[in-house]
Coordinates of C-alpha atoms and ligand atoms in Angstrom, one line a residue:
X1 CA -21.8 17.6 16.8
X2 CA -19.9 16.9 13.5
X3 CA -16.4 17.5 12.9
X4 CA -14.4 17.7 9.9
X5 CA -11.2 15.6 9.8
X6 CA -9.6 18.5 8.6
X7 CA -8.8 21.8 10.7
X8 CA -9.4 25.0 8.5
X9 CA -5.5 26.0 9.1
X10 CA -5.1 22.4 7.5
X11 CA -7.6 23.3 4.5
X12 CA -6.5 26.6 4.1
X13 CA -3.5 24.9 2.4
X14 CA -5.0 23.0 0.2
X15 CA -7.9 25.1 -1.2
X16 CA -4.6 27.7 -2.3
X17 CA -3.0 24.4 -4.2
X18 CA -6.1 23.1 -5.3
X19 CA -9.3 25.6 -6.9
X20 CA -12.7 24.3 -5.0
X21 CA -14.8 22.4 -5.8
X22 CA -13.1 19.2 -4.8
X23 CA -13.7 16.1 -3.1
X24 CA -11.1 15.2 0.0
X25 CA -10.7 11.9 1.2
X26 CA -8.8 11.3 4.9
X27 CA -6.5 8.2 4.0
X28 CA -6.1 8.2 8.0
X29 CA -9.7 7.6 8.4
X30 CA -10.2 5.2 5.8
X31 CA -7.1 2.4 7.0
X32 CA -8.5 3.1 10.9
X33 CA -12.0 2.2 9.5
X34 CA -10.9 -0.8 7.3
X35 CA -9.2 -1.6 10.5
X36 CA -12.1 -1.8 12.8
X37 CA -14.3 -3.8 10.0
X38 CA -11.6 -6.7 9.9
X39 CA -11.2 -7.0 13.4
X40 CA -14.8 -6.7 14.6
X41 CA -14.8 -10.0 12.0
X42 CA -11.7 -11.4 13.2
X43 CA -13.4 -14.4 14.7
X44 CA -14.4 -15.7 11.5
X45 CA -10.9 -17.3 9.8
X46 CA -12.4 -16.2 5.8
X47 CA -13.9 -13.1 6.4
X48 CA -13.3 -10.8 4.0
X49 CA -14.9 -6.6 2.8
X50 CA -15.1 -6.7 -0.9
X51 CA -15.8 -2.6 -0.8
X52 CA -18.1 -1.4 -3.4
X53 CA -16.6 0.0 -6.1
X54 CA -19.1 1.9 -6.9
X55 CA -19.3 4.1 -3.7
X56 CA -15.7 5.6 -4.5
X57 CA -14.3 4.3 -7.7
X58 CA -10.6 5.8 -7.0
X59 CA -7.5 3.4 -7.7
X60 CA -5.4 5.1 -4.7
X61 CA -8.5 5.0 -2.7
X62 CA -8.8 1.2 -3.7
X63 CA -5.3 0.8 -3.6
X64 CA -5.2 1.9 0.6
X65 CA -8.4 -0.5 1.1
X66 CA -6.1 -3.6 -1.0
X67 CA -3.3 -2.6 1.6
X68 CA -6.0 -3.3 4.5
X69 CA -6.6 -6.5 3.5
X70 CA -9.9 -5.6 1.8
X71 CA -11.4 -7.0 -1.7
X72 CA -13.8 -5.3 -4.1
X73 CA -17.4 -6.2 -5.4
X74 CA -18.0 -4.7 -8.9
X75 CA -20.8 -4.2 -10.9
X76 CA -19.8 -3.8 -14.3
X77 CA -17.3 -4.8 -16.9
X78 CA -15.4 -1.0 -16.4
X79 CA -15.6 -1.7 -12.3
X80 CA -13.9 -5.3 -13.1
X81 CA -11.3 -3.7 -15.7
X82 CA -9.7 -1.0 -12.8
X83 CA -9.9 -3.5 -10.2
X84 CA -8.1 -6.0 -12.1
X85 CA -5.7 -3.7 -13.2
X86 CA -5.0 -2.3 -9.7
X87 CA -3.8 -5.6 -8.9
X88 CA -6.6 -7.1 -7.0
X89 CA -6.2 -10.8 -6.9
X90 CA -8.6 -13.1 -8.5
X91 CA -9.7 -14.2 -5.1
X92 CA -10.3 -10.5 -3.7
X93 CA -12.7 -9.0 -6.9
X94 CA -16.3 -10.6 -6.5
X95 CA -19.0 -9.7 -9.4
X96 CA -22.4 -8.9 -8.3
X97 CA -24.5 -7.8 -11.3
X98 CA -28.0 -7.5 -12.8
X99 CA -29.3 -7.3 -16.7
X100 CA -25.6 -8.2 -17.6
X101 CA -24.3 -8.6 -20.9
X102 CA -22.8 -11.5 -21.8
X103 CA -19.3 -9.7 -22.8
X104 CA -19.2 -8.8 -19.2
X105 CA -20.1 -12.4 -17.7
X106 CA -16.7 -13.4 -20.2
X107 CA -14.3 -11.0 -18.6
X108 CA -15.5 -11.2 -15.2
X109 CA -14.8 -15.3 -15.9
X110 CA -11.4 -14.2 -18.0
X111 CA -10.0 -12.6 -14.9
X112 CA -11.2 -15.2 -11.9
X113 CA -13.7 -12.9 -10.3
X114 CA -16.1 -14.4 -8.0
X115 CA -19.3 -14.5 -10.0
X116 CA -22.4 -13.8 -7.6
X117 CA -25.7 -14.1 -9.9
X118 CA -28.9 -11.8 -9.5
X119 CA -31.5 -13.9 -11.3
X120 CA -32.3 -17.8 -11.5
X121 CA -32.6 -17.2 -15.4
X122 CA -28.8 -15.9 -15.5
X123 CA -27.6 -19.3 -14.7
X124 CA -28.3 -20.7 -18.5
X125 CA -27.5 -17.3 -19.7
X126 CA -23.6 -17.5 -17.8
X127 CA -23.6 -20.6 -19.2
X128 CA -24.4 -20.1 -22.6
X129 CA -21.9 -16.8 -21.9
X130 CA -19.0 -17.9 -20.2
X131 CA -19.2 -21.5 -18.8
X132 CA -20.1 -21.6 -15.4
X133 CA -17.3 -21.5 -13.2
X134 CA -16.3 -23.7 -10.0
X135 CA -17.6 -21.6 -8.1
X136 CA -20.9 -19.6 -8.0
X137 CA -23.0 -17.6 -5.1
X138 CA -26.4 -16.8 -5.3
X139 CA -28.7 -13.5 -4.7
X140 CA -31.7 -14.5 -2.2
X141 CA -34.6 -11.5 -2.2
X142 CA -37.1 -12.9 0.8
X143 CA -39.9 -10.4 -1.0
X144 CA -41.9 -8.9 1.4
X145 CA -40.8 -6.1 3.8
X146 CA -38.1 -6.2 6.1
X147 CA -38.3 -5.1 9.2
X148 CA -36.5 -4.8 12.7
X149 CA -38.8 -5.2 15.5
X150 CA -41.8 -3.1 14.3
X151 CA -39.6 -0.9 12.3
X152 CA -39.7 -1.1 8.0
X153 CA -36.3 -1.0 7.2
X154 CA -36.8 -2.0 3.3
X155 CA -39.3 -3.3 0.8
X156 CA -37.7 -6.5 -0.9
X157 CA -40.5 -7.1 -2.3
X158 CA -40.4 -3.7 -5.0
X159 CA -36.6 -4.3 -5.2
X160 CA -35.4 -5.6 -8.8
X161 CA -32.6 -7.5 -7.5
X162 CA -32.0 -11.7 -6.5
X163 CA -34.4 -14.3 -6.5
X164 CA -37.0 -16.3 -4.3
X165 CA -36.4 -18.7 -2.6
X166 CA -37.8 -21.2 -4.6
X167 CA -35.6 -19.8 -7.6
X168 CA -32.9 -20.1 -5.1
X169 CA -33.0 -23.8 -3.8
X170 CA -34.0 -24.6 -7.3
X171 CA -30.7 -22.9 -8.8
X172 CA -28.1 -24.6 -6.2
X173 CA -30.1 -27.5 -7.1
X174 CA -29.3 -26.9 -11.4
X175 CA -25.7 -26.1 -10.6
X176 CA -24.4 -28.6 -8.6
X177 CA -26.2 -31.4 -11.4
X178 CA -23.7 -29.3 -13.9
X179 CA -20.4 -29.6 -11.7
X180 CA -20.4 -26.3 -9.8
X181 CA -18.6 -27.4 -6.8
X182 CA -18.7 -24.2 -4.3
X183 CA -21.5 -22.3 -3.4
X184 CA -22.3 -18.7 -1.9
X185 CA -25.5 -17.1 -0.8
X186 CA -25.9 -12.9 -0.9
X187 CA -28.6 -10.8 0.2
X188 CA -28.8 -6.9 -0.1
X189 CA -32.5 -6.7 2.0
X190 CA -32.0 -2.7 3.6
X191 CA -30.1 0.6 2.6
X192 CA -28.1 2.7 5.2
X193 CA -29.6 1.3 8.7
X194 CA -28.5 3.3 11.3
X195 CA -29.0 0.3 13.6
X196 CA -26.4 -2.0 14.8
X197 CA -29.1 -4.9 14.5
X198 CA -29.2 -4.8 10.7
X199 CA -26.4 -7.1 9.9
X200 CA -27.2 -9.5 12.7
X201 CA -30.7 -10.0 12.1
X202 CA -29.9 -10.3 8.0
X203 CA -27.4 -13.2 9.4
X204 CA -29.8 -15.2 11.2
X205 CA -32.5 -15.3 8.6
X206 CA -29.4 -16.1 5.9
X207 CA -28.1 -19.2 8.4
X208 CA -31.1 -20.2 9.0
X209 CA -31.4 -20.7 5.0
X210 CA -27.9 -21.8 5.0
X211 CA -29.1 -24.5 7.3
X212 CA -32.6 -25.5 5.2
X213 CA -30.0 -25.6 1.8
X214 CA -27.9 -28.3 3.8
X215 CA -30.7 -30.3 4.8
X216 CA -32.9 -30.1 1.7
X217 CA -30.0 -30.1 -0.8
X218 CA -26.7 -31.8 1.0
X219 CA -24.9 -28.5 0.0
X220 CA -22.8 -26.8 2.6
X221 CA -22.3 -23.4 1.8
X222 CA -18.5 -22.1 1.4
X223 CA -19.7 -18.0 2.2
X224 CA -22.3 -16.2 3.0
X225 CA -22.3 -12.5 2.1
X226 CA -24.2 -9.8 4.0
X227 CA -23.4 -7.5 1.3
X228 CA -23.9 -3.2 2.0
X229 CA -26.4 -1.6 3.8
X230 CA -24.9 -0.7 6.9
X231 CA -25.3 2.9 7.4
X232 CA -23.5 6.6 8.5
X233 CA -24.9 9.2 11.2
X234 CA -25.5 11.5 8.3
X235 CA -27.4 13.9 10.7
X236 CA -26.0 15.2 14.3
X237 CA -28.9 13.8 15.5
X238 CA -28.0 10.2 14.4
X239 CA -26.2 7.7 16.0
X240 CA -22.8 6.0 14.6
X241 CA -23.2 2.4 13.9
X242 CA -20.5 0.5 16.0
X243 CA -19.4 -1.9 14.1
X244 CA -17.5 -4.2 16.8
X245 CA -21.4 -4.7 17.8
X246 CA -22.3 -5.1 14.8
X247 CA -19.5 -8.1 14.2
X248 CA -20.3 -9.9 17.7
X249 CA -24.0 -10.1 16.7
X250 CA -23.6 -11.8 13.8
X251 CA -20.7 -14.1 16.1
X252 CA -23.6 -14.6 18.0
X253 CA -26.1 -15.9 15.5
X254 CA -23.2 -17.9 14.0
X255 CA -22.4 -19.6 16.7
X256 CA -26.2 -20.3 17.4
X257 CA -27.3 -21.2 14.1
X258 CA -24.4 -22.6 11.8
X259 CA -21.8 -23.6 14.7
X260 CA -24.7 -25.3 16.1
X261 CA -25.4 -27.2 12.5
X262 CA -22.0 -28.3 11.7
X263 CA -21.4 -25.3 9.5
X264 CA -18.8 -23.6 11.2
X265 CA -16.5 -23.5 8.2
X266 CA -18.6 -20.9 6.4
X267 CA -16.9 -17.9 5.5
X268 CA -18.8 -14.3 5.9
X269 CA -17.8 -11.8 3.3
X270 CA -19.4 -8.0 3.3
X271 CA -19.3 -5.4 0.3
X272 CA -19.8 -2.2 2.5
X273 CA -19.6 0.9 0.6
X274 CA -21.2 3.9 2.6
X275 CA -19.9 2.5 5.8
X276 CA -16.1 2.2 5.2
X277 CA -16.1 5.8 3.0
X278 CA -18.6 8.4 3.6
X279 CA -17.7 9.9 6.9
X280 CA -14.2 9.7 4.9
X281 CA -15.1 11.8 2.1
X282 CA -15.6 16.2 2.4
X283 CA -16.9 18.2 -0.5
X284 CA -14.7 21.5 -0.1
X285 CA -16.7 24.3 -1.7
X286 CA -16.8 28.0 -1.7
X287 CA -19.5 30.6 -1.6
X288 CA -19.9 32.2 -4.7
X289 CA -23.0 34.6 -4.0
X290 CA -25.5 35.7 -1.8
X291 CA -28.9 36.5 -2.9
X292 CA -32.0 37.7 -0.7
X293 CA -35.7 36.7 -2.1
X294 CA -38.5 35.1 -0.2
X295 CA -35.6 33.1 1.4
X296 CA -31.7 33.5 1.5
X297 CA -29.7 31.7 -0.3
X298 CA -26.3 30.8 -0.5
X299 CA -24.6 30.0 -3.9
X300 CA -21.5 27.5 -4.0
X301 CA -18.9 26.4 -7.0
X302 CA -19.8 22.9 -5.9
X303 CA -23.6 21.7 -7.3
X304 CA -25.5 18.4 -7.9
X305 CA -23.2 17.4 -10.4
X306 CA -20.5 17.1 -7.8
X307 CA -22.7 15.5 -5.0
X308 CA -26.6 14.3 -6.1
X309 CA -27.9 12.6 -2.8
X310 CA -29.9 15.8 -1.8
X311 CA -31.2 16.1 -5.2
X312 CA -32.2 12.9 -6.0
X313 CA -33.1 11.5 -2.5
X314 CA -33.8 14.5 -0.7
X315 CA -30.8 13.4 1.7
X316 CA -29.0 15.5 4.4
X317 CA -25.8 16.5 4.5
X318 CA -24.2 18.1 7.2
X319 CA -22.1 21.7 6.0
X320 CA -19.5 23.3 8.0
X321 CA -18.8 26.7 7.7
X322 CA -14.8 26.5 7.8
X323 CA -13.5 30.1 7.6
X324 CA -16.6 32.0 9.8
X325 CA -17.5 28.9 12.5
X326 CA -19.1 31.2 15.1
X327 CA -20.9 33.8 12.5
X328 CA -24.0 34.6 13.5
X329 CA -26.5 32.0 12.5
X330 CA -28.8 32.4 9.8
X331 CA -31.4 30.1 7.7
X332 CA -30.5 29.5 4.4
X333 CA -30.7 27.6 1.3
X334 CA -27.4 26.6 0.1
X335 CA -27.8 26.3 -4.0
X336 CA -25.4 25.1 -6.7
X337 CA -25.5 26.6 -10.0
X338 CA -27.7 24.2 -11.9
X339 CA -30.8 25.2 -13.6
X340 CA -32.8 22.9 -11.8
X341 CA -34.4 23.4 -8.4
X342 CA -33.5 21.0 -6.7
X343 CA -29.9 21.2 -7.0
X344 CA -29.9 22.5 -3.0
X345 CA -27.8 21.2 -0.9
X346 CA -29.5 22.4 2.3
X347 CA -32.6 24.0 2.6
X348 CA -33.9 26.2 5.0
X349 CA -30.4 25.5 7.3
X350 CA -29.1 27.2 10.3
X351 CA -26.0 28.2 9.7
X352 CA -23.2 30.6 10.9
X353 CA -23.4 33.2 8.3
X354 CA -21.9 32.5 5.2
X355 CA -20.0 35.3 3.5
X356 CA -18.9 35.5 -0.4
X357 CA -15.4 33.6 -0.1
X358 CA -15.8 31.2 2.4
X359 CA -15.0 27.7 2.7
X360 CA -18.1 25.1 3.0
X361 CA -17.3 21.3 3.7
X362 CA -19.9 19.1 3.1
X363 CA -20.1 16.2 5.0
X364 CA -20.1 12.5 4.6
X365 CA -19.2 13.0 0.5
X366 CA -17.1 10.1 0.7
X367 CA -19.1 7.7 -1.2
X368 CA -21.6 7.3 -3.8
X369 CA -20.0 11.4 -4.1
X370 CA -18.2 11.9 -6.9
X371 CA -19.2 9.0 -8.7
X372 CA -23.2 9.5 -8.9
X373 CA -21.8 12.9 -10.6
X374 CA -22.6 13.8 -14.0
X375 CA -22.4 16.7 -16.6
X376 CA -25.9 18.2 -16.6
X377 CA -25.6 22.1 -17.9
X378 CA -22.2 21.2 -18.9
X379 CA -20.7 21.6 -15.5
X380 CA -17.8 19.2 -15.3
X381 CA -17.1 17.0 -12.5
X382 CA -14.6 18.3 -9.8
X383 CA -11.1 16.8 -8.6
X384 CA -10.5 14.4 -6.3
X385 CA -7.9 15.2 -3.7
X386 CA -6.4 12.9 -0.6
X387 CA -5.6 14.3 2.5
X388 CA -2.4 11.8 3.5
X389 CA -1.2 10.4 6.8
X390 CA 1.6 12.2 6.1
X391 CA -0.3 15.9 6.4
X392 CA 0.3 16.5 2.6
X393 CA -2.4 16.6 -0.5
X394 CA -2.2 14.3 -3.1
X395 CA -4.5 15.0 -6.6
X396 CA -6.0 12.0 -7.8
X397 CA -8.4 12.8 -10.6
X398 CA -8.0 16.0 -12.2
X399 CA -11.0 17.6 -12.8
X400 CA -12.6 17.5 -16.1
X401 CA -11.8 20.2 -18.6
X402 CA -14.5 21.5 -21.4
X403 CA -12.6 19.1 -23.7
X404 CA -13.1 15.9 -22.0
X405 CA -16.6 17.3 -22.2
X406 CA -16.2 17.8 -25.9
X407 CA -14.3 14.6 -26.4
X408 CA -16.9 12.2 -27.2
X409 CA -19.4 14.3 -29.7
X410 CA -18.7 13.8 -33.5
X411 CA -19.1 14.9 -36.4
X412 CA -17.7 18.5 -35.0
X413 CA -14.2 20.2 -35.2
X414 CA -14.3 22.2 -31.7
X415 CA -10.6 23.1 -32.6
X416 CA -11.6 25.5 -35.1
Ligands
LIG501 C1 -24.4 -0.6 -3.5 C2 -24.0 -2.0 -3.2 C3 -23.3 -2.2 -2.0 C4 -22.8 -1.1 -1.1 O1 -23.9 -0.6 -0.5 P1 -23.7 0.5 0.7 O2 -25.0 1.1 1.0 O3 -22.8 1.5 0.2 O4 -23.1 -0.2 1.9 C5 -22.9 -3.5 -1.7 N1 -23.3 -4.5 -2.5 C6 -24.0 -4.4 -3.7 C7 -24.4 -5.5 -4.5 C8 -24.4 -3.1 -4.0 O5 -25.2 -2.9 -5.1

């Protein structure tokens, strides 16, 4: 069973301040799940969540996870410019990108961040860029599948991003010979596991390198980041990922592998995005229209624009029927407004019936939501509105108007 973290007396409220669709994010669930990430890692003294900006690029969102002792990992000059100016300290904002430009090596270098490179060839190019910096971590991809027992969890091997293993000694290797005096070591290897192996299993096979890079190279490693990957129970029939598990496993294999090696200073950072925010996250739409065909279907104010995982990946997402919980159930296919078939959000659903005027949450919005959104048809990406501790709504986006639309095309007077 999934639950809302909202009751619909609770939503009621806010739906008459606010016009649907919207995105609502549960500020209590987000500091109880920061929370549980730094303690499961408590035992390791540098342990630190730099949350993905891109899952939920909000500055009060951001600002609750800097209050919970979390940094961010960015991806792009724009994700480095609102984390800096939020206030993050140098030491909090890491930089893990791919086919960057060089103006974006310079600022991420300008304001301190933590500068973790994708691609043995990036090293001369940062350099030529930016100067290398004291401090530099690396992006390992093993190639290959990935797997957990006889499970696939991932192909490495089709994925774009870090470098072999040879690129990778080879690299450490380059910039220590030019002065680089700390080191890091990142791997991304799996999306959303719904396993609480993932993590620990990634952390053996990255300690065990740690380990070889000491012995080969004489460098100890100052971090080693496990990066995202760890995943939600999107569907009922999944299970939640515990994440105290999660942290004693890799305590385990710590202890085992780098303890055991004379590495125990290392620090373990993460850069979680899904975990720490999508069960956080509802998109609160409403039913627009009914319509009977070969199937029924149930049209919505919210569509792709506002939440694309089902389009683009096919993905479930749980909807709760707010206002009519214990209608009769029905199958349906709930449809945005998009001319484009694929902008479904469920398809052939059971559902309690849902009538023209009621309230739809759809689940686990929380991130990569709002901010895979975009403006296909001209539809204009919705509001963003936190549900406080307190029991009160607070707006923080607007949502667009046809003139932010209009803003950027030229050549055009859409006054007249
Ligand atoms: C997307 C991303 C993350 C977060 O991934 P989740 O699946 O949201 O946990 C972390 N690190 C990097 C480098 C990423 O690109």
């Amino acid at each position: 069973m999934k639950r809302p973290f909202i009751s619909a007396t609770d939503l009621d409220k806010i739906t008459a301040e606010f016009p649907t669709p919207f995105h609502l994010y549960d500020e209590k669930g987000i500091r109880e799940k920061a929370r549980a990430v730094n303690k499961a890692f408590a035992w390791n003294p540098g342990f630190k969540e730099f949350f993905a900006v891109k899952a939920t690029p909000n500055p009060a969102i951001l600002k609750i996870l800097k209050e919970e002792g979390c940094g961010v990992d960015c991806a792009t000059d724009v994700e480095l410019l609102m984390s800096h100016k939020i206030g993050f300290d140098s030491s909090a904002i890491s930089f893990t990108s791919n086919d960057t430009r060089a103006s974006e090596f310079a600022y991420a270098r300008e304001i301190g961040a933590t500068i973790n490179l994708d691609a043995y060839e990036d090293i001369a190019f940062l350099e030529e860029a930016a100067g290398l910096p004291k401090t530099v971590s690396l992006r390992y991809n093993p190639g290959g599948v990935f797997t957990l027992g006889t499970d696939i969890m991932d192909n490495p091997e089709e994925s774009k991003f870090g470098m072999t293993k040879a690129q990778l000694f080879q690299g450490y290797k380059d910039l220590k010979a030019k002065g680089v005096q700390s080191f890091g070591l990142h791997a991304f290897l799996a999306s959303n596991t719904v396993t609480n192996d993932y993590y620990p299993t990634l952390a053996a096979q990255l300690f065990n390198l740690a380990v070889e890079i000491k012995q080969e190279l004489g460098i100890s490693l100052d971090f080693i980041n496990l990066s995202g990957g760890v995943g939600v129970d999107y569907t009922p029939a999944d299970q939640q990922n515990d994440i105290a598990v999660i942290g004693e496993g890799v305590h385990r294999v710590f202890d085992e592998i780098l303890v055991a090696n004379g590495l125990g200073h290392i620090s373990i950072y993460t850069e979680l995005g899904r975990f720490m925010l999508a069960p956080h996250g509802l998109l609160v739409t409403k039913v627009l229209h009914r319509k009977k065909t070969y199937r029924n279907y149930v049209g919505v104010d919210a569509s792709a624009v506002n939440l694309l995982r089902p389009a683009m990946y096919g993905a479930y997402h749980h909807i709760t029927n707010m206002t009519n919980p214990n209608g009769k159930v029905e199958v349906v296919d709930v449809v945005g407004s998009l001319c484009e078939n694929n902008d479904k959000f469920a398809k052939q659903r059971e559902l309690p019936e849902a009538r023209i005027g009621d309230t739809l949450v759809i689940h686990d919005s929380g991130a990569h939501g709002f901010s895979m959104g975009y403006n296909y048809n001209g539809r204009l990406r919705s509001a963003e509105i936190l549900f406080q501790e307190d029991g009160s709504a607070r707006m923080i986006r607007r949502a667009e108007t046809p003139e932010d639309y209009l803003a950027t095309l030229y050549g055009f007077d859409f006054e007249k």
